[in-house]
PDB file of C-alpha atoms in Angstrom:
ATOM      1  CA  MET A   1     -12.049 -17.659  33.175  1.00 33.00           C
ATOM      2  CA  ARG A   2     -10.578 -20.752  31.605  1.00 33.00           C
ATOM      3  CA  ILE A   3      -7.046 -20.174  30.307  1.00 33.00           C
ATOM      4  CA  ARG A   4      -6.357 -21.538  26.832  1.00 39.00           C
ATOM      5  CA  PRO A   5      -3.020 -23.237  26.168  1.00 42.00           C
ATOM      6  CA  ALA A   6      -0.712 -20.698  24.591  1.00 42.00           C
ATOM      7  CA  SER A   7       0.474 -21.188  21.027  1.00 50.00           C
ATOM      8  CA  PRO A   8       4.228 -20.874  20.328  1.00 48.00           C
ATOM      9  CA  VAL A   9       3.674 -17.401  18.869  1.00 49.00           C
ATOM     10  CA  THR A  10       1.571 -16.364  21.851  1.00 45.00           C
ATOM     11  CA  ARG A  11       4.102 -17.713  24.342  1.00 47.00           C
ATOM     12  CA  ALA A  12       6.845 -15.749  22.670  1.00 48.00           C
ATOM     13  CA  LEU A  13       4.691 -12.632  22.678  1.00 47.00           C
ATOM     14  CA  LEU A  14       4.085 -13.048  26.386  1.00 43.00           C
ATOM     15  CA  GLY A  15       7.762 -12.345  26.817  1.00 47.00           C
ATOM     16  CA  LEU A  16       7.119  -9.025  25.101  1.00 50.00           C
ATOM     17  CA  ALA A  17       4.083  -8.520  27.305  1.00 41.00           C
ATOM     18  CA  VAL A  18       6.180  -8.595  30.456  1.00 39.00           C
ATOM     19  CA  ALA A  19       8.171  -5.658  29.094  1.00 41.00           C
ATOM     20  CA  ALA A  20       5.033  -3.972  27.792  1.00 38.00           C
ATOM     21  CA  PRO A  21       2.031  -4.875  30.013  1.00 34.00           C
ATOM     22  CA  VAL A  22       0.208  -1.606  29.486  1.00 32.00           C
ATOM     23  CA  ALA A  23       0.687  -1.650  25.719  1.00 34.00           C
ATOM     24  CA  LEU A  24      -0.831  -5.124  25.462  1.00 31.00           C
ATOM     25  CA  GLY A  25      -3.692  -4.334  27.847  1.00 29.00           C
ATOM     26  CA  LEU A  26      -2.484  -6.672  30.589  1.00 26.00           C
ATOM     27  CA  VAL A  27      -2.687  -4.017  33.298  1.00 28.00           C
ATOM     28  CA  ALA A  28      -4.384  -0.648  33.523  1.00 29.00           C
ATOM     29  CA  PRO A  29      -2.290   2.308  32.396  1.00 32.00           C
ATOM     30  CA  ALA A  30      -1.044   4.717  35.052  1.00 31.00           C
ATOM     31  CA  ALA A  31      -2.333   7.665  33.020  1.00 31.00           C
ATOM     32  CA  GLU A  32      -4.405   8.220  29.942  1.00 30.00           C
ATOM     33  CA  ALA A  33      -2.489   7.335  26.784  1.00 33.00           C
ATOM     34  CA  ALA A  34      -1.266  10.152  24.575  1.00 34.00           C
ATOM     35  CA  PRO A  35      -3.190  10.706  21.326  1.00 34.00           C
ATOM     36  CA  ASP A  36      -2.000   8.810  18.262  1.00 41.00           C
ATOM     37  CA  THR A  37       0.188  11.311  16.443  1.00 38.00           C
ATOM     38  CA  GLY A  38       2.203   8.801  14.434  1.00 45.00           C
ATOM     39  CA  ALA A  39       5.326   9.760  16.387  1.00 44.00           C
ATOM     40  CA  ALA A  40       7.076   7.449  18.805  1.00 43.00           C
ATOM     41  CA  PRO A  41       7.668   8.510  22.426  1.00 42.00           C
ATOM     42  CA  ASP A  42      11.032   9.956  23.268  1.00 44.00           C
ATOM     43  CA  THR A  43      12.159   7.898  26.232  1.00 39.00           C
ATOM     44  CA  ALA A  44      13.807   4.520  25.874  1.00 41.00           C
ATOM     45  CA  ALA A  45      11.533   3.059  28.569  1.00 40.00           C
ATOM     46  CA  THR A  46       8.395   4.116  26.724  1.00 41.00           C
ATOM     47  CA  ALA A  47       9.862   2.868  23.439  1.00 39.00           C
ATOM     48  CA  ARG A  48      10.294  -0.584  24.917  1.00 41.00           C
ATOM     49  CA  ALA A  49       6.670  -0.528  26.073  1.00 44.00           C
ATOM     50  CA  ARG A  50       5.201   0.061  22.607  1.00 64.00           C
ATOM     51  CA  VAL A  51       3.936  -2.756  20.472  1.00 81.00           C
ATOM     52  CA  PRO A  52       5.119  -1.975  16.931  1.00 89.00           C
ATOM     53  CA  LEU A  53       2.752  -0.504  14.391  1.00 92.00           C
ATOM     54  CA  THR A  54       1.832  -2.863  11.575  1.00 94.00           C
ATOM     55  CA  ILE A  55       2.120  -1.376   8.067  1.00 98.00           C
ATOM     56  CA  GLY A  56       0.640  -3.031   4.990  1.00 98.00           C
ATOM     57  CA  HIS A  57       3.385  -3.326   2.367  1.00 98.00           C
ATOM     58  CA  ARG A  58       1.813  -2.117  -0.912  1.00 98.00           C
ATOM     59  CA  GLY A  59      -1.563  -2.680   0.753  1.00 98.00           C
ATOM     60  CA  VAL A  60      -2.207  -6.325   1.549  1.00 98.00           C
ATOM     61  CA  PRO A  61      -0.549  -8.109  -1.396  1.00 98.00           C
ATOM     62  CA  VAL A  62      -1.204 -11.611  -0.101  1.00 98.00           C
ATOM     63  CA  GLN A  63      -4.887 -10.989  -0.818  1.00 98.00           C
ATOM     64  CA  ALA A  64      -5.008  -8.413  -3.636  1.00 98.00           C
ATOM     65  CA  PRO A  65      -2.688  -7.121  -6.368  1.00 98.00           C
ATOM     66  CA  GLU A  66      -0.025  -4.877  -4.857  1.00 98.00           C
ATOM     67  CA  ASN A  67      -0.166  -1.087  -5.056  1.00 98.00           C
ATOM     68  CA  THR A  68      -3.723  -1.032  -6.390  1.00 98.00           C
ATOM     69  CA  LEU A  69      -6.841   0.558  -4.993  1.00 98.00           C
ATOM     70  CA  ALA A  70      -8.194  -2.951  -4.474  1.00 98.00           C
ATOM     71  CA  SER A  71      -5.221  -3.713  -2.246  1.00 98.00           C
ATOM     72  CA  ILE A  72      -5.686  -0.756   0.073  1.00 98.00           C
ATOM     73  CA  ASP A  73      -9.448  -1.306   0.124  1.00 98.00           C
ATOM     74  CA  ARG A  74      -8.812  -4.876   1.237  1.00 98.00           C
ATOM     75  CA  ALA A  75      -6.409  -3.586   3.870  1.00 98.00           C
ATOM     76  CA  ALA A  76      -9.100  -1.213   5.130  1.00 98.00           C
ATOM     77  CA  ARG A  77     -11.605  -4.054   5.438  1.00 98.00           C
ATOM     78  CA  LEU A  78      -9.045  -5.976   7.483  1.00 97.00           C
ATOM     79  CA  GLY A  79      -8.593  -3.006   9.806  1.00 96.00           C
ATOM     80  CA  VAL A  80      -5.088  -2.098   8.584  1.00 97.00           C
ATOM     81  CA  ARG A  81      -4.540   1.568   9.436  1.00 97.00           C
ATOM     82  CA  TRP A  82      -1.137   2.146   7.787  1.00 98.00           C
ATOM     83  CA  VAL A  83      -0.327   1.245   4.177  1.00 98.00           C
ATOM     84  CA  GLU A  84       2.868   1.666   2.169  1.00 98.00           C
ATOM     85  CA  ASN A  85       3.197   2.443  -1.537  1.00 98.00           C
ATOM     86  CA  ASP A  86       5.703   3.343  -4.273  1.00 98.00           C
ATOM     87  CA  VAL A  87       5.551   6.418  -6.502  1.00 99.00           C
ATOM     88  CA  GLN A  88       7.091   6.918  -9.955  1.00 98.00           C
ATOM     89  CA  ARG A  89       6.546   9.248 -12.929  1.00 98.00           C
ATOM     90  CA  THR A  90       5.212   8.611 -16.424  1.00 98.00           C
ATOM     91  CA  LYS A  91       6.696   9.877 -19.695  1.00 98.00           C
ATOM     92  CA  ASP A  92       4.279  12.798 -19.695  1.00 98.00           C
ATOM     93  CA  GLY A  93       5.034  13.775 -16.111  1.00 98.00           C
ATOM     94  CA  LYS A  94       2.192  12.165 -14.127  1.00 98.00           C
ATOM     95  CA  LEU A  95       2.756  10.453 -10.785  1.00 99.00           C
ATOM     96  CA  VAL A  96       1.615   6.826 -10.560  1.00 99.00           C
ATOM     97  CA  VAL A  97       1.737   4.114  -7.899  1.00 99.00           C
ATOM     98  CA  ILE A  98       3.822   1.102  -8.898  1.00 98.00           C
ATOM     99  CA  HIS A  99       6.829  -0.674  -7.419  1.00 98.00           C
ATOM    100  CA  ASP A 100       8.988  -1.973 -10.271  1.00 98.00           C
ATOM    101  CA  THR A 101      10.649   0.470 -12.646  1.00 98.00           C
ATOM    102  CA  THR A 102       9.288  -1.691 -15.462  1.00 98.00           C
ATOM    103  CA  LEU A 103       5.654  -2.615 -16.087  1.00 98.00           C
ATOM    104  CA  THR A 104       6.167  -6.270 -16.959  1.00 98.00           C
ATOM    105  CA  ARG A 105       5.662  -8.102 -13.650  1.00 98.00           C
ATOM    106  CA  THR A 106       2.389  -6.555 -12.543  1.00 98.00           C
ATOM    107  CA  THR A 107       0.612  -5.613 -15.793  1.00 98.00           C
ATOM    108  CA  ASP A 108      -0.148  -7.028 -19.251  1.00 98.00           C
ATOM    109  CA  VAL A 109       2.103  -4.469 -20.954  1.00 98.00           C
ATOM    110  CA  LYS A 110       3.920  -7.074 -23.072  1.00 98.00           C
ATOM    111  CA  LYS A 111       0.631  -8.170 -24.572  1.00 98.00           C
ATOM    112  CA  ARG A 112      -0.676  -4.663 -25.227  1.00 98.00           C
ATOM    113  CA  PHE A 113       2.617  -3.086 -26.324  1.00 98.00           C
ATOM    114  CA  PRO A 114       4.794  -5.999 -27.536  1.00 98.00           C
ATOM    115  CA  ASP A 115       7.277  -3.765 -29.352  1.00 98.00           C
ATOM    116  CA  ARG A 116       8.061  -1.393 -26.456  1.00 98.00           C
ATOM    117  CA  ALA A 117      10.753  -3.339 -24.579  1.00 98.00           C
ATOM    118  CA  PRO A 118      12.115  -2.941 -21.915  1.00 98.00           C
ATOM    119  CA  TRP A 119       8.738  -1.507 -20.872  1.00 98.00           C
ATOM    120  CA  LYS A 120      10.006   1.074 -18.381  1.00 98.00           C
ATOM    121  CA  VAL A 121       7.422   3.071 -16.455  1.00 98.00           C
ATOM    122  CA  GLY A 122       9.034   6.331 -17.567  1.00 98.00           C
ATOM    123  CA  ASP A 123       8.718   5.391 -21.251  1.00 98.00           C
ATOM    124  CA  PHE A 124       4.909   5.269 -21.200  1.00 98.00           C
ATOM    125  CA  THR A 125       2.336   8.057 -21.002  1.00 98.00           C
ATOM    126  CA  LEU A 126      -0.411   7.990 -18.413  1.00 98.00           C
ATOM    127  CA  ALA A 127      -2.979   7.322 -21.143  1.00 98.00           C
ATOM    128  CA  GLU A 128      -1.029   4.230 -22.187  1.00 98.00           C
ATOM    129  CA  ILE A 129      -0.584   2.997 -18.621  1.00 98.00           C
ATOM    130  CA  ARG A 130      -4.306   3.425 -17.989  1.00 98.00           C
ATOM    131  CA  LYS A 131      -4.962   0.806 -20.675  1.00 98.00           C
ATOM    132  CA  LEU A 132      -3.027  -1.856 -18.770  1.00 98.00           C
ATOM    133  CA  ASP A 133      -4.558  -4.597 -16.664  1.00 98.00           C
ATOM    134  CA  ALA A 134      -2.825  -4.529 -13.278  1.00 98.00           C
ATOM    135  CA  GLY A 135      -4.926  -7.235 -11.629  1.00 98.00           C
ATOM    136  CA  SER A 136      -5.164 -10.372 -13.763  1.00 98.00           C
ATOM    137  CA  TRP A 137      -1.561 -11.401 -13.068  1.00 98.00           C
ATOM    138  CA  PHE A 138      -2.604 -11.863  -9.446  1.00 98.00           C
ATOM    139  CA  ASP A 139      -6.017 -13.458  -9.931  1.00 98.00           C
ATOM    140  CA  ARG A 140      -8.683 -13.243 -12.610  1.00 97.00           C
ATOM    141  CA  ARG A 141     -11.060 -11.846  -9.984  1.00 97.00           C
ATOM    142  CA  PHE A 142      -9.056  -8.624 -10.225  1.00 98.00           C
ATOM    143  CA  ALA A 143      -9.131  -8.377 -14.021  1.00 98.00           C
ATOM    144  CA  GLY A 144      -9.332  -4.762 -15.092  1.00 97.00           C
ATOM    145  CA  GLU A 145      -7.689  -3.316 -11.993  1.00 98.00           C
ATOM    146  CA  ARG A 146      -5.549  -0.350 -13.051  1.00 98.00           C
ATOM    147  CA  VAL A 147      -2.258   1.213 -12.064  1.00 98.00           C
ATOM    148  CA  PRO A 148      -3.534   4.094  -9.913  1.00 98.00           C
ATOM    149  CA  THR A 149      -2.452   7.684 -10.199  1.00 98.00           C
ATOM    150  CA  LEU A 150      -1.057   9.132  -6.994  1.00 98.00           C
ATOM    151  CA  ASP A 151      -4.027  11.505  -6.950  1.00 98.00           C
ATOM    152  CA  SER A 152      -6.583   8.672  -6.929  1.00 98.00           C
ATOM    153  CA  TYR A 153      -4.521   6.704  -4.433  1.00 98.00           C
ATOM    154  CA  LEU A 154      -4.248   9.581  -1.948  1.00 98.00           C
ATOM    155  CA  ARG A 155      -7.972  10.234  -2.194  1.00 98.00           C
ATOM    156  CA  ARG A 156      -8.773   6.573  -1.562  1.00 98.00           C
ATOM    157  CA  VAL A 157      -6.455   6.407   1.453  1.00 98.00           C
ATOM    158  CA  ASP A 158      -8.268   9.460   2.820  1.00 98.00           C
ATOM    159  CA  HIS A 159     -11.658   7.900   2.081  1.00 98.00           C
ATOM    160  CA  ASN A 160     -10.570   4.750   3.933  1.00 98.00           C
ATOM    161  CA  ARG A 161      -9.269   6.828   6.877  1.00 98.00           C
ATOM    162  CA  GLN A 162      -5.896   5.189   6.514  1.00 98.00           C
ATOM    163  CA  LYS A 163      -2.367   6.540   6.936  1.00 98.00           C
ATOM    164  CA  LEU A 164       0.413   6.440   4.368  1.00 98.00           C
ATOM    165  CA  LEU A 165       4.085   5.526   4.213  1.00 98.00           C
ATOM    166  CA  LEU A 166       4.930   6.869   0.762  1.00 99.00           C
ATOM    167  CA  GLU A 167       8.114   5.702  -0.962  1.00 98.00           C
ATOM    168  CA  VAL A 168       9.686   7.792  -3.700  1.00 98.00           C
ATOM    169  CA  LYS A 169      10.874   4.945  -5.932  1.00 98.00           C
ATOM    170  CA  ALA A 170      14.118   5.370  -7.907  1.00 98.00           C
ATOM    171  CA  PRO A 171      14.020   9.197  -7.803  1.00 98.00           C
ATOM    172  CA  GLU A 172      17.318   9.310  -9.695  1.00 98.00           C
ATOM    173  CA  LEU A 173      15.291   8.337 -12.782  1.00 98.00           C
ATOM    174  CA  TYR A 174      12.894  11.259 -12.359  1.00 98.00           C
ATOM    175  CA  PRO A 175      14.698  14.580 -11.816  1.00 98.00           C
ATOM    176  CA  GLY A 176      12.612  17.055  -9.865  1.00 98.00           C
ATOM    177  CA  ILE A 177      10.114  14.483  -8.606  1.00 98.00           C
ATOM    178  CA  GLU A 178      10.471  15.763  -5.034  1.00 98.00           C
ATOM    179  CA  ARG A 179       9.083  19.199  -5.900  1.00 98.00           C
ATOM    180  CA  GLN A 180       6.339  17.593  -7.986  1.00 98.00           C
ATOM    181  CA  LEU A 181       5.425  15.307  -5.098  1.00 98.00           C
ATOM    182  CA  VAL A 182       5.137  18.280  -2.777  1.00 98.00           C
ATOM    183  CA  ALA A 183       2.778  19.965  -5.247  1.00 98.00           C
ATOM    184  CA  GLU A 184       0.605  16.846  -5.496  1.00 98.00           C
ATOM    185  CA  LEU A 185       0.455  16.398  -1.730  1.00 98.00           C
ATOM    186  CA  ARG A 186      -0.527  20.045  -1.326  1.00 98.00           C
ATOM    187  CA  ARG A 187      -3.174  19.870  -4.047  1.00 98.00           C
ATOM    188  CA  THR A 188      -4.842  16.810  -2.505  1.00 98.00           C
ATOM    189  CA  GLY A 189      -4.845  18.220   1.021  1.00 98.00           C
ATOM    190  CA  TRP A 190      -2.110  15.998   2.397  1.00 98.00           C
ATOM    191  CA  LEU A 191       0.044  18.837   3.703  1.00 98.00           C
ATOM    192  CA  ASP A 192      -2.463  20.151   6.224  1.00 98.00           C
ATOM    193  CA  ARG A 193      -1.897  19.755   9.966  1.00 96.00           C
ATOM    194  CA  ARG A 194      -4.079  16.656  10.238  1.00 96.00           C
ATOM    195  CA  HIS A 195      -2.079  14.694   7.667  1.00 98.00           C
ATOM    196  CA  VAL A 196       1.369  15.988   8.512  1.00 98.00           C
ATOM    197  CA  GLY A 197       0.710  15.548  12.234  1.00 95.00           C
ATOM    198  CA  GLY A 198       0.264  11.803  12.102  1.00 96.00           C
ATOM    199  CA  ARG A 199      -0.897  10.362   8.782  1.00 98.00           C
ATOM    200  CA  LEU A 200       2.057  10.737   6.416  1.00 98.00           C
ATOM    201  CA  VAL A 201       5.686   9.618   6.190  1.00 98.00           C
ATOM    202  CA  VAL A 202       7.766   9.966   3.000  1.00 98.00           C
ATOM    203  CA  GLN A 203      10.659   7.534   2.558  1.00 98.00           C
ATOM    204  CA  SER A 204      13.310   6.593  -0.007  1.00 98.00           C
ATOM    205  CA  PHE A 205      16.458   4.543  -0.501  1.00 98.00           C
ATOM    206  CA  ASN A 206      17.985   7.646  -2.092  1.00 98.00           C
ATOM    207  CA  ALA A 207      19.473   9.865   0.629  1.00 98.00           C
ATOM    208  CA  ALA A 208      19.981  12.844  -1.682  1.00 98.00           C
ATOM    209  CA  SER A 209      16.325  12.749  -2.762  1.00 98.00           C
ATOM    210  CA  LEU A 210      15.134  12.476   0.826  1.00 98.00           C
ATOM    211  CA  ARG A 211      17.343  15.398   1.822  1.00 98.00           C
ATOM    212  CA  THR A 212      15.832  17.433  -1.010  1.00 98.00           C
ATOM    213  CA  PHE A 213      12.284  16.597   0.044  1.00 98.00           C
ATOM    214  CA  HIS A 214      13.052  17.463   3.655  1.00 98.00           C
ATOM    215  CA  GLY A 215      14.416  20.816   2.530  1.00 98.00           C
ATOM    216  CA  LEU A 216      11.192  21.547   0.650  1.00 98.00           C
ATOM    217  CA  ARG A 217       8.794  20.484   3.423  1.00 98.00           C
ATOM    218  CA  PRO A 218      10.728  20.030   6.675  1.00 98.00           C
ATOM    219  CA  GLU A 219       7.544  19.533   8.701  1.00 98.00           C
ATOM    220  CA  VAL A 220       6.794  16.197   6.965  1.00 98.00           C
ATOM    221  CA  LYS A 221       8.205  13.082   8.618  1.00 98.00           C
ATOM    222  CA  THR A 222      10.727  11.251   6.453  1.00 98.00           C
ATOM    223  CA  GLY A 223      12.373   7.840   6.510  1.00 98.00           C
ATOM    224  CA  PHE A 224      15.628   6.581   5.025  1.00 98.00           C
ATOM    225  CA  LEU A 225      15.432   3.039   3.694  1.00 98.00           C
ATOM    226  CA  GLY A 226      18.566   1.232   4.769  1.00 98.00           C
ATOM    227  CA  ALA A 227      20.671   0.317   7.778  1.00 98.00           C
ATOM    228  CA  PRO A 228      23.472   2.861   8.187  1.00 98.00           C
ATOM    229  CA  LYS A 229      26.344   2.174  10.551  1.00 98.00           C
ATOM    230  CA  PRO A 230      25.929   3.710  14.014  1.00 98.00           C
ATOM    231  CA  SER A 231      28.720   6.163  13.218  1.00 98.00           C
ATOM    232  CA  GLU A 232      26.684   7.469  10.256  1.00 98.00           C
ATOM    233  CA  LEU A 233      23.358   7.960  12.017  1.00 98.00           C
ATOM    234  CA  ARG A 234      23.843  11.593  12.998  1.00 98.00           C
ATOM    235  CA  ASP A 235      24.317  12.554   9.358  1.00 98.00           C
ATOM    236  CA  TYR A 236      21.056  10.856   8.377  1.00 98.00           C
ATOM    237  CA  ALA A 237      19.284  12.385  11.378  1.00 98.00           C
ATOM    238  CA  LYS A 238      19.699  15.814   9.798  1.00 98.00           C
ATOM    239  CA  PHE A 239      16.953  15.005   7.279  1.00 98.00           C
ATOM    240  CA  ALA A 240      15.330  11.701   8.337  1.00 98.00           C
ATOM    241  CA  ASP A 241      13.011  10.955  11.261  1.00 98.00           C
ATOM    242  CA  GLN A 242      13.111   7.215  10.611  1.00 98.00           C
ATOM    243  CA  ILE A 243      15.746   4.651   9.688  1.00 98.00           C
ATOM    244  CA  ASN A 244      13.890   1.800   7.964  1.00 98.00           C
ATOM    245  CA  PRO A 245      16.021  -1.312   7.445  1.00 98.00           C
ATOM    246  CA  ASP A 246      15.728  -4.747   5.923  1.00 98.00           C
ATOM    247  CA  HIS A 247      14.686  -6.744   8.981  1.00 98.00           C
ATOM    248  CA  THR A 248      17.654  -9.087   8.599  1.00 98.00           C
ATOM    249  CA  LYS A 249      19.970  -6.164   9.432  1.00 97.00           C
ATOM    250  CA  VAL A 250      18.377  -5.507  12.829  1.00 98.00           C
ATOM    251  CA  ASP A 251      19.905  -6.502  16.142  1.00 97.00           C
ATOM    252  CA  ALA A 252      19.641  -5.145  19.674  1.00 97.00           C
ATOM    253  CA  ALA A 253      22.814  -3.053  19.553  1.00 98.00           C
ATOM    254  CA  TRP A 254      21.784  -1.403  16.288  1.00 98.00           C
ATOM    255  CA  VAL A 255      18.316  -0.592  17.642  1.00 98.00           C
ATOM    256  CA  ARG A 256      19.866   1.042  20.684  1.00 98.00           C
ATOM    257  CA  SER A 257      22.160   3.085  18.455  1.00 98.00           C
ATOM    258  CA  VAL A 258      19.279   4.331  16.309  1.00 98.00           C
ATOM    259  CA  HIS A 259      17.071   5.161  19.279  1.00 98.00           C
ATOM    260  CA  GLY A 260      19.949   7.015  20.866  1.00 98.00           C
ATOM    261  CA  VAL A 261      19.957   9.672  18.130  1.00 98.00           C
ATOM    262  CA  LYS A 262      17.420  12.480  17.691  1.00 98.00           C
ATOM    263  CA  GLY A 263      16.091  13.385  14.271  1.00 98.00           C
ATOM    264  CA  PRO A 264      15.281  16.764  12.700  1.00 98.00           C
ATOM    265  CA  HIS A 265      12.171  17.258  14.846  1.00 97.00           C
ATOM    266  CA  GLY A 266      14.008  16.697  18.119  1.00 97.00           C
ATOM    267  CA  ARG A 267      12.572  13.231  18.740  1.00 97.00           C
ATOM    268  CA  ARG A 268      14.466   9.968  18.773  1.00 98.00           C
ATOM    269  CA  LEU A 269      14.827   8.217  15.443  1.00 98.00           C
ATOM    270  CA  GLU A 270      12.214   5.563  14.722  1.00 98.00           C
ATOM    271  CA  ILE A 271      12.660   2.172  13.062  1.00 98.00           C
ATOM    272  CA  SER A 272      10.250   0.551  10.586  1.00 98.00           C
ATOM    273  CA  ALA A 273      11.626  -2.863   9.601  1.00 98.00           C
ATOM    274  CA  TRP A 274      10.713  -4.567   6.303  1.00 98.00           C
ATOM    275  CA  THR A 275       9.427  -6.954   4.968  1.00 98.00           C
ATOM    276  CA  VAL A 276       8.281  -9.350   7.703  1.00 96.00           C
ATOM    277  CA  ASP A 277       5.612 -11.995   7.092  1.00 97.00           C
ATOM    278  CA  ASP A 278       6.619 -14.537   9.746  1.00 94.00           C
ATOM    279  CA  PRO A 279       4.913 -13.939  13.121  1.00 91.00           C
ATOM    280  CA  ALA A 280       7.839 -15.412  15.028  1.00 87.00           C
ATOM    281  CA  ARG A 281      10.241 -12.964  13.405  1.00 93.00           C
ATOM    282  CA  ALA A 282       7.826 -10.120  14.063  1.00 89.00           C
ATOM    283  CA  VAL A 283       7.793 -11.105  17.722  1.00 86.00           C
ATOM    284  CA  ALA A 284      11.576 -11.081  17.825  1.00 87.00           C
ATOM    285  CA  LEU A 285      11.678  -7.620  16.256  1.00 91.00           C
ATOM    286  CA  ALA A 286       9.078  -6.364  18.717  1.00 88.00           C
ATOM    287  CA  ARG A 287      11.211  -7.573  21.589  1.00 84.00           C
ATOM    288  CA  LEU A 288      14.174  -5.731  20.097  1.00 91.00           C
ATOM    289  CA  GLY A 289      12.140  -2.519  20.228  1.00 92.00           C
ATOM    290  CA  VAL A 290      11.405  -1.621  16.598  1.00 94.00           C
ATOM    291  CA  ASP A 291       8.657   0.952  16.159  1.00 94.00           C
ATOM    292  CA  ALA A 292       6.884  -0.549  13.145  1.00 95.00           C
ATOM    293  CA  ILE A 293       6.846  -3.701  11.035  1.00 95.00           C
ATOM    294  CA  ILE A 294       6.166  -3.497   7.301  1.00 98.00           C
ATOM    295  CA  THR A 295       4.544  -6.695   6.069  1.00 98.00           C
ATOM    296  CA  ASN A 296       2.734  -8.269   3.132  1.00 98.00           C
ATOM    297  CA  ALA A 297       0.361  -9.879   5.640  1.00 98.00           C
ATOM    298  CA  PRO A 298      -0.471  -7.093   8.109  1.00 97.00           C
ATOM    299  CA  HIS A 299      -3.564  -8.878   9.368  1.00 96.00           C
ATOM    300  CA  VAL A 300      -1.497 -11.940  10.339  1.00 96.00           C
ATOM    301  CA  ILE A 301       1.122  -9.929  12.217  1.00 96.00           C
ATOM    302  CA  ALA A 302      -1.489  -7.763  13.937  1.00 91.00           C
ATOM    303  CA  ASP A 303      -3.527 -10.807  14.936  1.00 83.00           C
ATOM    304  CA  ALA A 304      -0.482 -12.399  16.558  1.00 80.00           C
ATOM    305  CA  LEU A 305      -0.045  -9.333  18.757  1.00 66.00           C
ATOM    306  CA  GLU A 306      -3.748  -9.202  19.546  1.00 68.00           C
ATOM    307  CA  GLU A 307      -3.767 -12.880  20.495  1.00 66.00           C
ATOM    308  CA  ALA A 308      -1.158 -12.171  23.141  1.00 54.00           C
ATOM    309  CA  GLY A 309      -3.339  -9.432  24.565  1.00 43.00           C
ATOM    310  CA  GLU A 310      -6.305 -11.807  24.765  1.00 49.00           C
ATOM    311  CA  GLU A 311      -4.233 -14.399  26.595  1.00 47.00           C
ATOM    312  CA  GLY A 312      -3.132 -11.781  29.091  1.00 41.00           C
ATOM    313  CA  ALA A 313      -6.742 -10.833  29.884  1.00 42.00           C
ATOM    314  CA  ALA A 314      -7.227 -14.007  31.957  1.00 41.00           C
ATOM    315  CA  ASP A 315      -8.582 -13.712  35.502  1.00 36.00           C
ATOM    316  CA  ARG A 316      -5.217 -14.404  37.117  1.00 37.00           C
ATOM    317  CA  PRO A 317      -2.260 -12.028  36.831  1.00 39.00           C
ATOM    318  CA  LEU A 318       0.531 -12.781  34.389  1.00 32.00           C
ATOM    319  CA  THR A 319       3.498 -14.434  36.106  1.00 33.00           C
ATOM    320  CA  LEU A 320       6.910 -15.672  35.105  1.00 33.00           C
ATOM    321  CA  ALA A 321       5.401 -19.160  34.792  1.00 36.00           C
ATOM    322  CA  ASP A 322       3.660 -17.969  31.644  1.00 35.00           C
ATOM    323  CA  LEU A 323       6.935 -17.297  29.884  1.00 35.00           C
ATOM    324  CA  PRO A 324       8.443 -19.855  27.494  1.00 40.00           C
ATOM    325  CA  ASP A 325      11.338 -21.879  28.781  1.00 37.00           C
ATOM    326  CA  ALA A 326      14.753 -20.615  27.753  1.00 35.00           C
ATOM    327  CA  ALA A 327      16.079 -22.301  24.617  1.00 34.00           C
TER     328      ALA A 327
END
């Protein structure tokens, strides 16, 4: 087989491949791989051998309006298995999927309700929010796209056979939203063994809210959004299975500290870093050992990893000569 010259991204990923030959398909595994449960292996050696999961941030917002059904449908067509979203509550107590606590950036609310400033999500009923166009701001091709209810979103994720990283957005604005979220997840079938076992993670920046949710449904995996100091990790590990930081906060020592602590289910804490759209940075994070990368361009990040696997499938074995020269 003719070996193609490696691109800079591929050459960097080959460095990861040396540490993770089985994960990238460069050599045959010693034993059959464990089923995909959504949980990371316990041992540090196995952790280093895993290529990070790629999670679509609000779907695939480089190609469709964020947090819409169109966005997760596009992600599904691109083969993106994990998507992330944001959940808030309307004035009349309905759960909807939207990131900002105001409606102005991603809908035409100013045009439809010009006298309702500052246009907070919690100041509008579901009936009013359903009137808003949540697609035209992105591209006129998406005119008429709506802010989805959590119910419709969960059903579409199921229909697409995707998995969900669900963020409870600004729960301090919505007292009791944790219990309401549990009820909605139960009603839509998302608290059965199949979903809880590997298709759902609930996360938040608000530690108190996450602790409350964990107390209500301790079997559901949870993630704290932030980068606590190593000395604080054991406190977070009482109610969080994941520590999900801004990618700029991640270094090797911090990753080791996180992976050295076990969470509430007796497994080492996982790391999902956000929001990473540069393949070179994704490669660096993979080499540091993060478990997942949250990105606006999941297809780009996933393709970079796949490209490395294709390069490693050449007829000759991978050697140190394939690695990039030291900077």
